[in-house]
């Protein structure tokens, strides 16, 4: 009897598990994990769909070569046409003012540091009319952030300078933001989502402003914005007056906004822009300064003037260059992380190209004088090394207001300009 009771209390024995059952269980578990990974990846893929550009048709070497030739020819033709129109205008202007000079404004890139230029140009307007007063510019050239500033300098009213300065003084935190936690995925077109900046530009460069730009040309004034043609690896200069005239006619400001976004498309950080089948990015990749002097001597202002008016002296040309950066980067210990390395590399490249471009402008001025093609005076200004940012954020309101204030005080002082070759 005790043995019977003991046996009834013993736990039941489990049936032996077959190898087939164990194998099925293993593969079911593996399949579940794979399904989870694939499902999660697909959800991530869908959630980042807006940060990918569609694949582009691949052009043949012959097609790209023809496009390169056409782009170069079109650019040189535009320079000659612009200089010819400017010479005709200056000849008429001289009848009213024999001492009139040709004034070109050149504004570099610099992202949020563009606030230095907006403040400087605004402060320059505080100088009373006379030798040192802010002129009405015959040509305005902009790159990247300078491209956003250039149209307002082209319009040239105090209200225009105030508007662009206030825009840079009050950046919105929603202008740019990371493409989520997985912004580094290789299929993304950029690290940052700039939809907020796009909306701001659309509201700023509206149809009324576009019509004003189109009307301000007077058949001679120049307004160009430089971007980089990534397919051809060359700078591309957009005539913003032509773009404004097209947008004013169509009643849609899409073209001018895409040009400005292309010129400001910092590689990797901001998405590139495709315009007429060509992919464009930040104009500073090639050169952070564009001055319109990269053309044969025969197409330059002095040569054209001599061919049109051989018995008259050539008007003086003045270049005013605003560099939205330190002229030479301040030495800094860079940490071995890819974001720090990436940003420092971009800064180094842009800074070096700026110095080369400014040196080239001085060389152009010297060659022009030696050839007897006129007198050119170059003045330039950059952010002084005494200024330090509060942080490293790209569009930080505190930094930008500080730079605007600094620029405004320097702009009001005629002694701020450098005239010596760096």
mmCIF file of C-alpha atoms in Angstrom:
data_model
loop_
_atom_site.group_PDB
_atom_site.id
_atom_site.type_symbol
_atom_site.label_atom_id
_atom_site.label_comp_id
_atom_site.label_asym_id
_atom_site.label_seq_id
_atom_site.Cartn_x
_atom_site.Cartn_y
_atom_site.Cartn_z
ATOM 1 C CA UNK A 1 0.000 0.000 0.000
ATOM 2 C CA UNK A 2 2.676 2.587 0.803
ATOM 3 C CA UNK A 3 4.362 1.714 -2.458
ATOM 4 C CA UNK A 4 1.110 2.336 -4.321
ATOM 5 C CA UNK A 5 0.666 5.713 -2.621
ATOM 6 C CA UNK A 6 4.275 6.694 -3.411
ATOM 7 C CA UNK A 7 3.912 5.762 -7.034
ATOM 8 C CA UNK A 8 0.678 7.784 -7.357
ATOM 9 C CA UNK A 9 2.435 10.888 -6.005
ATOM 10 C CA UNK A 10 5.344 10.663 -8.452
ATOM 11 C CA UNK A 11 5.304 13.312 -11.258
ATOM 12 C CA UNK A 12 4.366 12.033 -14.666
ATOM 13 C CA UNK A 13 7.256 11.473 -16.982
ATOM 14 C CA UNK A 14 7.416 13.659 -20.214
ATOM 15 C CA UNK A 15 7.411 11.843 -23.477
ATOM 16 C CA UNK A 16 10.723 11.920 -25.251
ATOM 17 C CA UNK A 17 10.985 14.847 -27.737
ATOM 18 C CA UNK A 18 11.781 13.727 -31.254
ATOM 19 C CA UNK A 19 14.664 15.213 -33.240
ATOM 20 C CA UNK A 20 12.214 16.292 -35.942
ATOM 21 C CA UNK A 21 10.268 18.358 -33.420
ATOM 22 C CA UNK A 22 13.459 20.007 -32.114
ATOM 23 C CA UNK A 23 14.613 20.906 -35.612
ATOM 24 C CA UNK A 24 11.197 22.352 -36.501
ATOM 25 C CA UNK A 25 11.246 24.454 -33.351
ATOM 26 C CA UNK A 26 14.726 25.753 -34.106
ATOM 27 C CA UNK A 27 13.905 26.802 -37.651
ATOM 28 C CA UNK A 28 10.627 28.371 -36.554
ATOM 29 C CA UNK A 29 12.585 30.484 -34.074
ATOM 30 C CA UNK A 30 15.146 31.509 -36.718
ATOM 31 C CA UNK A 31 12.357 32.330 -39.182
ATOM 32 C CA UNK A 32 10.634 34.488 -36.559
ATOM 33 C CA UNK A 33 13.826 36.462 -35.947
ATOM 34 C CA UNK A 34 14.438 36.928 -39.688
ATOM 35 C CA UNK A 35 10.827 38.014 -40.180
ATOM 36 C CA UNK A 36 11.161 40.517 -37.343
ATOM 37 C CA UNK A 37 14.376 41.954 -38.800
ATOM 38 C CA UNK A 38 12.934 42.197 -42.326
ATOM 39 C CA UNK A 39 9.708 43.739 -41.062
ATOM 40 C CA UNK A 40 11.554 46.280 -38.945
ATOM 41 C CA UNK A 41 13.886 47.139 -41.833
ATOM 42 C CA UNK A 42 10.921 47.632 -44.155
ATOM 43 C CA UNK A 43 9.216 49.937 -41.671
ATOM 44 C CA UNK A 44 12.451 51.944 -41.334
ATOM 45 C CA UNK A 45 12.745 52.043 -45.132
ATOM 46 C CA UNK A 46 9.226 53.420 -45.471
ATOM 47 C CA UNK A 47 9.714 55.948 -42.689
ATOM 48 C CA UNK A 48 12.814 57.373 -44.448
ATOM 49 C CA UNK A 49 11.296 57.363 -47.935
ATOM 50 C CA UNK A 50 11.083 61.150 -47.965
ATOM 51 C CA UNK A 51 14.841 61.480 -47.418
ATOM 52 C CA UNK A 52 15.757 59.580 -50.592
ATOM 53 C CA UNK A 53 15.950 60.913 -54.114
ATOM 54 C CA UNK A 54 14.909 58.618 -56.967
ATOM 55 C CA UNK A 55 17.651 57.031 -59.046
ATOM 56 C CA UNK A 56 18.729 59.210 -61.957
ATOM 57 C CA UNK A 57 19.221 58.072 -65.564
ATOM 58 C CA UNK A 58 22.893 57.447 -66.294
ATOM 59 C CA UNK A 59 24.289 59.603 -69.097
ATOM 60 C CA UNK A 60 26.995 58.404 -71.468
ATOM 61 C CA UNK A 61 30.471 59.987 -71.491
ATOM 62 C CA UNK A 62 29.601 61.597 -74.837
ATOM 63 C CA UNK A 63 26.450 63.171 -73.387
ATOM 64 C CA UNK A 64 28.329 64.470 -70.360
ATOM 65 C CA UNK A 65 31.124 65.826 -72.551
ATOM 66 C CA UNK A 66 28.626 67.695 -74.718
ATOM 67 C CA UNK A 67 26.905 69.060 -71.617
ATOM 68 C CA UNK A 68 30.263 70.287 -70.291
ATOM 69 C CA UNK A 69 31.061 72.113 -73.528
ATOM 70 C CA UNK A 70 27.598 73.699 -73.656
ATOM 71 C CA UNK A 71 27.767 74.824 -70.029
ATOM 72 C CA UNK A 72 31.161 76.485 -70.480
ATOM 73 C CA UNK A 73 30.128 78.206 -73.723
ATOM 74 C CA UNK A 74 26.873 79.417 -72.190
ATOM 75 C CA UNK A 75 28.699 80.781 -69.143
ATOM 76 C CA UNK A 76 31.286 82.699 -71.197
ATOM 77 C CA UNK A 77 28.576 84.040 -73.497
ATOM 78 C CA UNK A 78 26.599 85.296 -70.494
ATOM 79 C CA UNK A 79 29.655 87.081 -69.062
ATOM 80 C CA UNK A 80 30.339 88.825 -72.361
ATOM 81 C CA UNK A 81 26.702 89.865 -72.726
ATOM 82 C CA UNK A 82 26.591 91.190 -69.165
ATOM 83 C CA UNK A 83 29.823 93.148 -69.541
ATOM 84 C CA UNK A 84 28.706 94.592 -72.872
ATOM 85 C CA UNK A 85 25.390 95.788 -71.406
ATOM 86 C CA UNK A 86 27.214 97.212 -68.398
ATOM 87 C CA UNK A 87 29.673 99.105 -70.603
ATOM 88 C CA UNK A 88 26.851 100.675 -72.618
ATOM 89 C CA UNK A 89 25.094 101.741 -69.423
ATOM 90 C CA UNK A 90 28.239 103.189 -67.846
ATOM 91 C CA UNK A 91 28.897 105.192 -71.001
ATOM 92 C CA UNK A 92 25.479 106.824 -70.610
ATOM 93 C CA UNK A 93 25.952 107.245 -66.871
ATOM 94 C CA UNK A 94 29.235 109.051 -67.398
ATOM 95 C CA UNK A 95 27.425 111.846 -69.207
ATOM 96 C CA UNK A 96 25.658 112.607 -65.916
ATOM 97 C CA UNK A 97 28.509 111.738 -63.550
ATOM 98 C CA UNK A 98 32.034 111.788 -65.060
ATOM 99 C CA UNK A 99 33.481 110.229 -61.875
ATOM 100 C CA UNK A 100 31.089 107.265 -61.716
ATOM 101 C CA UNK A 101 32.587 103.847 -61.003
ATOM 102 C CA UNK A 102 31.450 100.262 -61.505
ATOM 103 C CA UNK A 103 30.639 98.609 -58.174
ATOM 104 C CA UNK A 104 30.544 94.854 -57.651
ATOM 105 C CA UNK A 105 29.511 93.191 -54.381
ATOM 106 C CA UNK A 106 30.787 89.663 -53.672
ATOM 107 C CA UNK A 107 29.291 87.733 -50.724
ATOM 108 C CA UNK A 108 30.746 84.368 -49.676
ATOM 109 C CA UNK A 109 29.087 81.369 -48.122
ATOM 110 C CA UNK A 110 29.174 80.620 -44.414
ATOM 111 C CA UNK A 111 25.809 79.108 -43.367
ATOM 112 C CA UNK A 112 24.657 80.872 -40.198
ATOM 113 C CA UNK A 113 27.736 83.078 -40.294
ATOM 114 C CA UNK A 114 26.032 84.891 -43.143
ATOM 115 C CA UNK A 115 24.589 87.041 -40.355
ATOM 116 C CA UNK A 116 27.934 88.847 -40.371
ATOM 117 C CA UNK A 117 27.308 90.045 -43.946
ATOM 118 C CA UNK A 118 23.682 91.005 -43.322
ATOM 119 C CA UNK A 119 24.693 93.076 -40.299
ATOM 120 C CA UNK A 120 27.642 94.604 -42.156
ATOM 121 C CA UNK A 121 25.556 95.664 -45.148
ATOM 122 C CA UNK A 122 22.904 97.106 -42.849
ATOM 123 C CA UNK A 123 25.476 99.034 -40.830
ATOM 124 C CA UNK A 124 27.143 100.276 -44.013
ATOM 125 C CA UNK A 125 23.889 102.051 -44.789
ATOM 126 C CA UNK A 126 24.364 104.209 -41.670
ATOM 127 C CA UNK A 127 27.267 106.038 -43.295
ATOM 128 C CA UNK A 128 26.176 109.420 -44.626
ATOM 129 C CA UNK A 129 26.209 109.921 -48.412
ATOM 130 C CA UNK A 130 29.697 110.531 -49.703
ATOM 131 C CA UNK A 131 32.903 108.708 -50.541
ATOM 132 C CA UNK A 132 32.420 105.880 -48.030
ATOM 133 C CA UNK A 133 28.651 105.412 -48.345
ATOM 134 C CA UNK A 134 27.167 102.099 -49.445
ATOM 135 C CA UNK A 135 26.809 102.288 -53.259
ATOM 136 C CA UNK A 136 24.113 100.972 -55.502
ATOM 137 C CA UNK A 137 25.751 97.841 -56.865
ATOM 138 C CA UNK A 138 25.950 97.235 -60.600
ATOM 139 C CA UNK A 139 26.645 93.549 -60.028
ATOM 140 C CA UNK A 140 26.019 91.263 -57.049
ATOM 141 C CA UNK A 141 27.551 87.797 -56.779
ATOM 142 C CA UNK A 142 26.547 85.310 -54.082
ATOM 143 C CA UNK A 143 27.532 81.807 -53.031
ATOM 144 C CA UNK A 144 25.583 79.609 -50.598
ATOM 145 C CA UNK A 145 24.478 81.827 -47.685
ATOM 146 C CA UNK A 146 25.755 84.741 -49.744
ATOM 147 C CA UNK A 147 23.280 83.674 -52.400
ATOM 148 C CA UNK A 148 20.407 84.255 -49.983
ATOM 149 C CA UNK A 149 21.759 87.719 -49.181
ATOM 150 C CA UNK A 150 22.587 88.788 -52.745
ATOM 151 C CA UNK A 151 19.010 89.453 -53.978
ATOM 152 C CA UNK A 152 18.382 91.910 -51.138
ATOM 153 C CA UNK A 153 21.658 93.726 -51.822
ATOM 154 C CA UNK A 154 20.657 93.800 -55.481
ATOM 155 C CA UNK A 155 17.356 95.494 -54.635
ATOM 156 C CA UNK A 156 19.364 97.814 -52.422
ATOM 157 C CA UNK A 157 16.798 99.692 -50.328
ATOM 158 C CA UNK A 158 17.313 100.149 -46.585
ATOM 159 C CA UNK A 159 14.166 98.085 -46.011
ATOM 160 C CA UNK A 160 15.644 95.222 -48.062
ATOM 161 C CA UNK A 161 18.879 95.183 -46.060
ATOM 162 C CA UNK A 162 16.851 95.260 -42.846
ATOM 163 C CA UNK A 163 14.640 92.384 -43.990
ATOM 164 C CA UNK A 164 17.489 89.989 -44.744
ATOM 165 C CA UNK A 165 19.342 90.972 -41.573
ATOM 166 C CA UNK A 166 16.253 90.295 -39.468
ATOM 167 C CA UNK A 167 15.861 86.934 -41.202
ATOM 168 C CA UNK A 168 19.389 85.932 -40.167
ATOM 169 C CA UNK A 169 18.965 87.388 -36.692
ATOM 170 C CA UNK A 170 15.929 85.236 -35.965
ATOM 171 C CA UNK A 171 16.568 81.699 -37.218
ATOM 172 C CA UNK A 172 13.953 79.089 -36.389
ATOM 173 C CA UNK A 173 15.004 75.848 -34.731
ATOM 174 C CA UNK A 174 12.801 74.047 -37.262
ATOM 175 C CA UNK A 175 14.816 75.247 -40.254
ATOM 176 C CA UNK A 176 16.984 72.141 -40.107
ATOM 177 C CA UNK A 177 16.722 68.921 -38.105
ATOM 178 C CA UNK A 178 18.225 65.418 -38.347
ATOM 179 C CA UNK A 179 16.535 62.806 -40.501
ATOM 180 C CA UNK A 180 15.584 60.837 -37.374
ATOM 181 C CA UNK A 181 17.913 58.568 -35.423
ATOM 182 C CA UNK A 182 19.103 56.761 -38.544
ATOM 183 C CA UNK A 183 20.067 59.879 -40.486
ATOM 184 C CA UNK A 184 23.321 58.192 -41.500
ATOM 185 C CA UNK A 185 21.671 55.522 -43.695
ATOM 186 C CA UNK A 186 23.526 55.442 -47.040
ATOM 187 C CA UNK A 187 20.354 55.790 -49.141
ATOM 188 C CA UNK A 188 19.494 59.139 -47.529
ATOM 189 C CA UNK A 189 20.224 62.174 -49.678
ATOM 190 C CA UNK A 190 21.451 64.109 -46.639
ATOM 191 C CA UNK A 191 21.845 64.007 -42.874
ATOM 192 C CA UNK A 192 19.425 66.874 -42.306
ATOM 193 C CA UNK A 193 15.779 67.563 -43.043
ATOM 194 C CA UNK A 194 15.561 71.155 -44.369
ATOM 195 C CA UNK A 195 11.831 71.319 -45.007
ATOM 196 C CA UNK A 196 11.540 74.121 -42.444
ATOM 197 C CA UNK A 197 14.168 76.170 -44.291
ATOM 198 C CA UNK A 198 12.397 75.474 -47.573
ATOM 199 C CA UNK A 199 9.134 76.855 -46.205
ATOM 200 C CA UNK A 200 10.911 79.943 -44.886
ATOM 201 C CA UNK A 201 12.542 80.644 -48.233
ATOM 202 C CA UNK A 202 9.255 80.151 -50.078
ATOM 203 C CA UNK A 203 7.564 82.712 -47.871
ATOM 204 C CA UNK A 204 10.527 85.114 -48.135
ATOM 205 C CA UNK A 205 11.227 84.806 -51.855
ATOM 206 C CA UNK A 206 7.590 85.196 -52.768
ATOM 207 C CA UNK A 207 6.066 86.433 -56.005
ATOM 208 C CA UNK A 208 6.186 90.099 -54.990
ATOM 209 C CA UNK A 209 9.926 89.912 -54.270
ATOM 210 C CA UNK A 210 10.565 87.995 -57.483
ATOM 211 C CA UNK A 211 8.761 90.655 -59.520
ATOM 212 C CA UNK A 212 10.845 93.371 -57.863
ATOM 213 C CA UNK A 213 14.082 91.547 -58.766
ATOM 214 C CA UNK A 214 12.929 91.144 -62.367
ATOM 215 C CA UNK A 215 12.074 94.847 -62.596
ATOM 216 C CA UNK A 216 15.358 96.056 -61.062
ATOM 217 C CA UNK A 217 17.626 94.864 -63.863
ATOM 218 C CA UNK A 218 17.345 97.950 -66.115
ATOM 219 C CA UNK A 219 18.982 95.931 -68.911
ATOM 220 C CA UNK A 220 22.455 96.037 -67.387
ATOM 221 C CA UNK A 221 22.555 95.089 -63.692
ATOM 222 C CA UNK A 222 23.901 91.648 -62.786
ATOM 223 C CA UNK A 223 22.670 89.229 -60.112
ATOM 224 C CA UNK A 224 24.197 85.757 -60.185
ATOM 225 C CA UNK A 225 24.269 82.850 -57.754
ATOM 226 C CA UNK A 226 26.867 80.086 -57.893
ATOM 227 C CA UNK A 227 26.141 76.412 -57.272
ATOM 228 C CA UNK A 228 28.223 73.319 -58.048
ATOM 229 C CA UNK A 229 27.293 71.038 -60.929
ATOM 230 C CA UNK A 230 27.999 67.644 -59.363
ATOM 231 C CA UNK A 231 27.679 65.737 -62.647
ATOM 232 C CA UNK A 232 30.312 67.840 -64.417
ATOM 233 C CA UNK A 233 32.327 68.863 -61.330
ATOM 234 C CA UNK A 234 32.311 72.539 -62.325
ATOM 235 C CA UNK A 235 30.808 75.718 -60.873
ATOM 236 C CA UNK A 236 27.501 76.734 -62.387
ATOM 237 C CA UNK A 237 26.341 80.338 -62.318
ATOM 238 C CA UNK A 238 22.608 80.974 -62.286
ATOM 239 C CA UNK A 239 21.323 84.310 -63.564
ATOM 240 C CA UNK A 240 18.782 85.102 -60.873
ATOM 241 C CA UNK A 241 17.298 87.961 -62.871
ATOM 242 C CA UNK A 242 16.405 85.582 -65.715
ATOM 243 C CA UNK A 243 15.005 83.097 -63.198
ATOM 244 C CA UNK A 244 12.955 85.851 -61.555
ATOM 245 C CA UNK A 245 11.552 86.948 -64.896
ATOM 246 C CA UNK A 246 10.520 83.372 -65.676
ATOM 247 C CA UNK A 247 8.899 82.932 -62.261
ATOM 248 C CA UNK A 248 7.159 86.296 -62.487
ATOM 249 C CA UNK A 249 5.684 85.261 -65.835
ATOM 250 C CA UNK A 250 4.558 81.836 -64.609
ATOM 251 C CA UNK A 251 3.332 83.101 -61.243
ATOM 252 C CA UNK A 252 5.312 80.333 -59.517
ATOM 253 C CA UNK A 253 8.512 80.936 -57.521
ATOM 254 C CA UNK A 254 9.685 77.325 -57.674
ATOM 255 C CA UNK A 255 12.690 77.994 -59.912
ATOM 256 C CA UNK A 256 14.290 80.765 -57.882
ATOM 257 C CA UNK A 257 13.763 78.835 -54.638
ATOM 258 C CA UNK A 258 15.346 75.695 -56.082
ATOM 259 C CA UNK A 259 18.368 77.716 -57.254
ATOM 260 C CA UNK A 260 18.854 79.218 -53.794
ATOM 261 C CA UNK A 261 18.469 75.814 -52.124
ATOM 262 C CA UNK A 262 20.956 74.322 -54.594
ATOM 263 C CA UNK A 263 23.567 76.971 -53.826
ATOM 264 C CA UNK A 264 23.157 76.379 -50.063
ATOM 265 C CA UNK A 265 23.125 72.562 -50.227
ATOM 266 C CA UNK A 266 26.066 71.801 -47.914
ATOM 267 C CA UNK A 267 27.422 68.401 -49.063
ATOM 268 C CA UNK A 268 26.019 65.578 -46.977
ATOM 269 C CA UNK A 269 24.262 67.891 -44.543
ATOM 270 C CA UNK A 270 21.638 69.370 -46.911
ATOM 271 C CA UNK A 271 19.996 67.553 -49.834
ATOM 272 C CA UNK A 272 21.238 68.374 -53.346
ATOM 273 C CA UNK A 273 18.816 69.805 -55.899
ATOM 274 C CA UNK A 274 18.043 68.513 -59.367
ATOM 275 C CA UNK A 275 17.288 71.288 -61.854
ATOM 276 C CA UNK A 276 16.638 70.472 -65.513
ATOM 277 C CA UNK A 277 18.105 67.001 -65.066
ATOM 278 C CA UNK A 278 21.350 68.218 -63.425
ATOM 279 C CA UNK A 279 22.291 67.636 -59.790
ATOM 280 C CA UNK A 280 23.558 70.706 -57.909
ATOM 281 C CA UNK A 281 25.034 71.275 -54.455
ATOM 282 C CA UNK A 282 26.679 74.071 -52.481
ATOM 283 C CA UNK A 283 28.530 76.598 -54.628
ATOM 284 C CA UNK A 284 31.326 76.714 -52.054
ATOM 285 C CA UNK A 285 32.509 73.230 -53.033
ATOM 286 C CA UNK A 286 34.312 74.718 -56.038
ATOM 287 C CA UNK A 287 34.888 78.233 -54.727
ATOM 288 C CA UNK A 288 33.392 80.059 -51.771
ATOM 289 C CA UNK A 289 33.684 83.317 -53.724
ATOM 290 C CA UNK A 290 32.452 84.042 -57.244
ATOM 291 C CA UNK A 291 33.458 87.342 -58.841
ATOM 292 C CA UNK A 292 32.751 86.935 -62.551
ATOM 293 C CA UNK A 293 36.390 87.287 -63.630
ATOM 294 C CA UNK A 294 36.967 83.717 -64.849
ATOM 295 C CA UNK A 295 36.763 84.412 -68.572
ATOM 296 C CA UNK A 296 39.078 85.398 -71.469
ATOM 297 C CA UNK A 297 40.427 88.933 -71.466
ATOM 298 C CA UNK A 298 38.378 89.807 -74.540
ATOM 299 C CA UNK A 299 35.155 89.176 -72.602
ATOM 300 C CA UNK A 300 36.038 91.389 -69.645
ATOM 301 C CA UNK A 301 34.696 94.879 -69.004
ATOM 302 C CA UNK A 302 37.873 96.808 -69.824
ATOM 303 C CA UNK A 303 38.451 95.080 -73.152
ATOM 304 C CA UNK A 304 34.849 95.496 -74.213
ATOM 305 C CA UNK A 305 34.915 99.173 -73.221
ATOM 306 C CA UNK A 306 38.018 99.779 -75.338
ATOM 307 C CA UNK A 307 36.406 98.094 -78.341
ATOM 308 C CA UNK A 308 33.238 100.186 -77.975
ATOM 309 C CA UNK A 309 34.779 103.493 -76.894
ATOM 310 C CA UNK A 310 38.471 103.422 -77.879
ATOM 311 C CA UNK A 311 39.047 107.120 -77.293
ATOM 312 C CA UNK A 312 37.586 107.286 -73.779
ATOM 313 C CA UNK A 313 39.164 106.337 -70.461
ATOM 314 C CA UNK A 314 37.810 103.220 -68.751
ATOM 315 C CA UNK A 315 35.653 103.745 -65.649
ATOM 316 C CA UNK A 316 37.168 102.540 -62.415
ATOM 317 C CA UNK A 317 35.931 99.200 -61.077
ATOM 318 C CA UNK A 318 35.530 98.499 -57.375
ATOM 319 C CA UNK A 319 35.055 95.064 -55.833
ATOM 320 C CA UNK A 320 33.628 94.814 -52.318
ATOM 321 C CA UNK A 321 34.134 91.307 -50.890
ATOM 322 C CA UNK A 322 32.432 90.123 -47.687
ATOM 323 C CA UNK A 323 33.742 86.833 -46.279
ATOM 324 C CA UNK A 324 31.393 85.164 -43.823
ATOM 325 C CA UNK A 325 34.144 83.270 -42.050
ATOM 326 C CA UNK A 326 37.510 83.792 -40.438
ATOM 327 C CA UNK A 327 40.018 84.504 -43.182
ATOM 328 C CA UNK A 328 42.155 81.754 -41.696
ATOM 329 C CA UNK A 329 40.591 79.078 -39.539
ATOM 330 C CA UNK A 330 41.520 79.153 -35.894
ATOM 331 C CA UNK A 331 43.588 76.077 -34.918
ATOM 332 C CA UNK A 332 41.520 73.577 -33.004
ATOM 333 C CA UNK A 333 41.960 70.066 -31.590
ATOM 334 C CA UNK A 334 39.687 67.848 -33.690
ATOM 335 C CA UNK A 335 38.249 64.726 -32.113
ATOM 336 C CA UNK A 336 38.485 61.458 -34.137
ATOM 337 C CA UNK A 337 34.733 61.096 -34.745
ATOM 338 C CA UNK A 338 33.226 61.198 -38.222
ATOM 339 C CA UNK A 339 30.941 64.222 -37.573
ATOM 340 C CA UNK A 340 33.867 66.270 -36.223
ATOM 341 C CA UNK A 341 36.155 65.130 -39.050
ATOM 342 C CA UNK A 342 33.488 65.792 -41.682
ATOM 343 C CA UNK A 343 32.720 69.323 -40.492
ATOM 344 C CA UNK A 344 36.353 70.307 -40.042
ATOM 345 C CA UNK A 345 37.187 68.979 -43.511
ATOM 346 C CA UNK A 346 34.398 71.074 -45.040
ATOM 347 C CA UNK A 347 35.541 74.156 -43.144
ATOM 348 C CA UNK A 348 39.116 73.624 -44.294
ATOM 349 C CA UNK A 349 38.119 73.206 -47.925
ATOM 350 C CA UNK A 350 35.855 76.263 -47.962
ATOM 351 C CA UNK A 351 38.441 78.394 -46.152
ATOM 352 C CA UNK A 352 41.223 77.406 -48.530
ATOM 353 C CA UNK A 353 39.091 78.045 -51.627
ATOM 354 C CA UNK A 354 38.143 81.477 -50.249
ATOM 355 C CA UNK A 355 41.778 82.535 -49.876
ATOM 356 C CA UNK A 356 42.648 81.250 -53.347
ATOM 357 C CA UNK A 357 39.683 83.073 -54.905
ATOM 358 C CA UNK A 358 40.574 86.358 -53.190
ATOM 359 C CA UNK A 359 44.214 86.052 -54.285
ATOM 360 C CA UNK A 360 42.996 85.371 -57.836
ATOM 361 C CA UNK A 361 40.858 88.509 -57.739
ATOM 362 C CA UNK A 362 43.896 90.585 -56.774
ATOM 363 C CA UNK A 363 45.898 88.936 -59.560
ATOM 364 C CA UNK A 364 43.101 89.756 -61.996
ATOM 365 C CA UNK A 365 43.120 93.388 -60.868
ATOM 366 C CA UNK A 366 46.893 93.604 -61.366
ATOM 367 C CA UNK A 367 46.756 91.960 -64.798
ATOM 368 C CA UNK A 368 43.948 94.322 -65.842
ATOM 369 C CA UNK A 369 46.071 97.346 -64.966
ATOM 370 C CA UNK A 370 49.149 95.939 -66.739
ATOM 371 C CA UNK A 371 47.109 95.329 -69.896
ATOM 372 C CA UNK A 372 45.769 98.853 -69.804
ATOM 373 C CA UNK A 373 42.214 97.583 -69.353
ATOM 374 C CA UNK A 374 41.336 99.860 -66.448
ATOM 375 C CA UNK A 375 41.901 100.357 -62.758
ATOM 376 C CA UNK A 376 40.411 97.901 -60.255
ATOM 377 C CA UNK A 377 40.350 98.366 -56.504
ATOM 378 C CA UNK A 378 39.581 95.391 -54.266
ATOM 379 C CA UNK A 379 38.355 95.762 -50.695
ATOM 380 C CA UNK A 380 37.548 92.838 -48.446
ATOM 381 C CA UNK A 381 36.356 92.099 -44.949
ATOM 382 C CA UNK A 382 36.079 88.896 -42.925
ATOM 383 C CA UNK A 383 34.982 87.885 -39.434
ATOM 384 C CA UNK A 384 37.719 88.990 -37.016
ATOM 385 C CA UNK A 385 39.398 86.258 -34.982
ATOM 386 C CA UNK A 386 38.450 88.092 -31.799
ATOM 387 C CA UNK A 387 34.885 86.837 -32.246
ATOM 388 C CA UNK A 388 34.101 83.400 -30.830
ATOM 389 C CA UNK A 389 30.889 81.395 -31.256
ATOM 390 C CA UNK A 390 28.907 80.402 -28.192
ATOM 391 C CA UNK A 391 28.484 76.867 -29.581
ATOM 392 C CA UNK A 392 28.975 74.831 -32.740
ATOM 393 C CA UNK A 393 25.317 74.732 -33.879
ATOM 394 C CA UNK A 394 24.804 75.447 -37.588
ATOM 395 C CA UNK A 395 22.025 78.046 -37.280
ATOM 396 C CA UNK A 396 22.200 79.157 -33.667
ATOM 397 C CA UNK A 397 20.235 82.319 -32.892
ATOM 398 C CA UNK A 398 22.662 83.541 -30.235
ATOM 399 C CA UNK A 399 25.670 83.199 -32.553
ATOM 400 C CA UNK A 400 23.866 84.801 -35.469
ATOM 401 C CA UNK A 401 22.648 87.823 -33.520
ATOM 402 C CA UNK A 402 26.143 88.316 -32.122
ATOM 403 C CA UNK A 403 27.610 88.230 -35.645
ATOM 404 C CA UNK A 404 24.940 90.575 -36.961
ATOM 405 C CA UNK A 405 25.727 93.063 -34.205
ATOM 406 C CA UNK A 406 29.450 92.764 -34.905
ATOM 407 C CA UNK A 407 28.940 93.188 -38.644
ATOM 408 C CA UNK A 408 26.687 96.192 -38.157
ATOM 409 C CA UNK A 409 29.245 98.027 -36.038
ATOM 410 C CA UNK A 410 32.042 97.224 -38.507
ATOM 411 C CA UNK A 411 29.921 98.173 -41.524
ATOM 412 C CA UNK A 412 29.369 101.640 -40.091
ATOM 413 C CA UNK A 413 33.154 102.148 -39.880
ATOM 414 C CA UNK A 414 34.856 102.849 -43.251
ATOM 415 C CA UNK A 415 38.182 101.768 -41.737
ATOM 416 C CA UNK A 416 36.956 98.174 -41.433
ATOM 417 C CA UNK A 417 37.826 97.368 -45.046
ATOM 418 C CA UNK A 418 41.102 95.694 -45.986
ATOM 419 C CA UNK A 419 42.703 96.873 -49.210
ATOM 420 C CA UNK A 420 46.027 95.033 -49.169
ATOM 421 C CA UNK A 421 46.488 91.722 -50.919
ATOM 422 C CA UNK A 422 46.312 88.990 -48.244
#
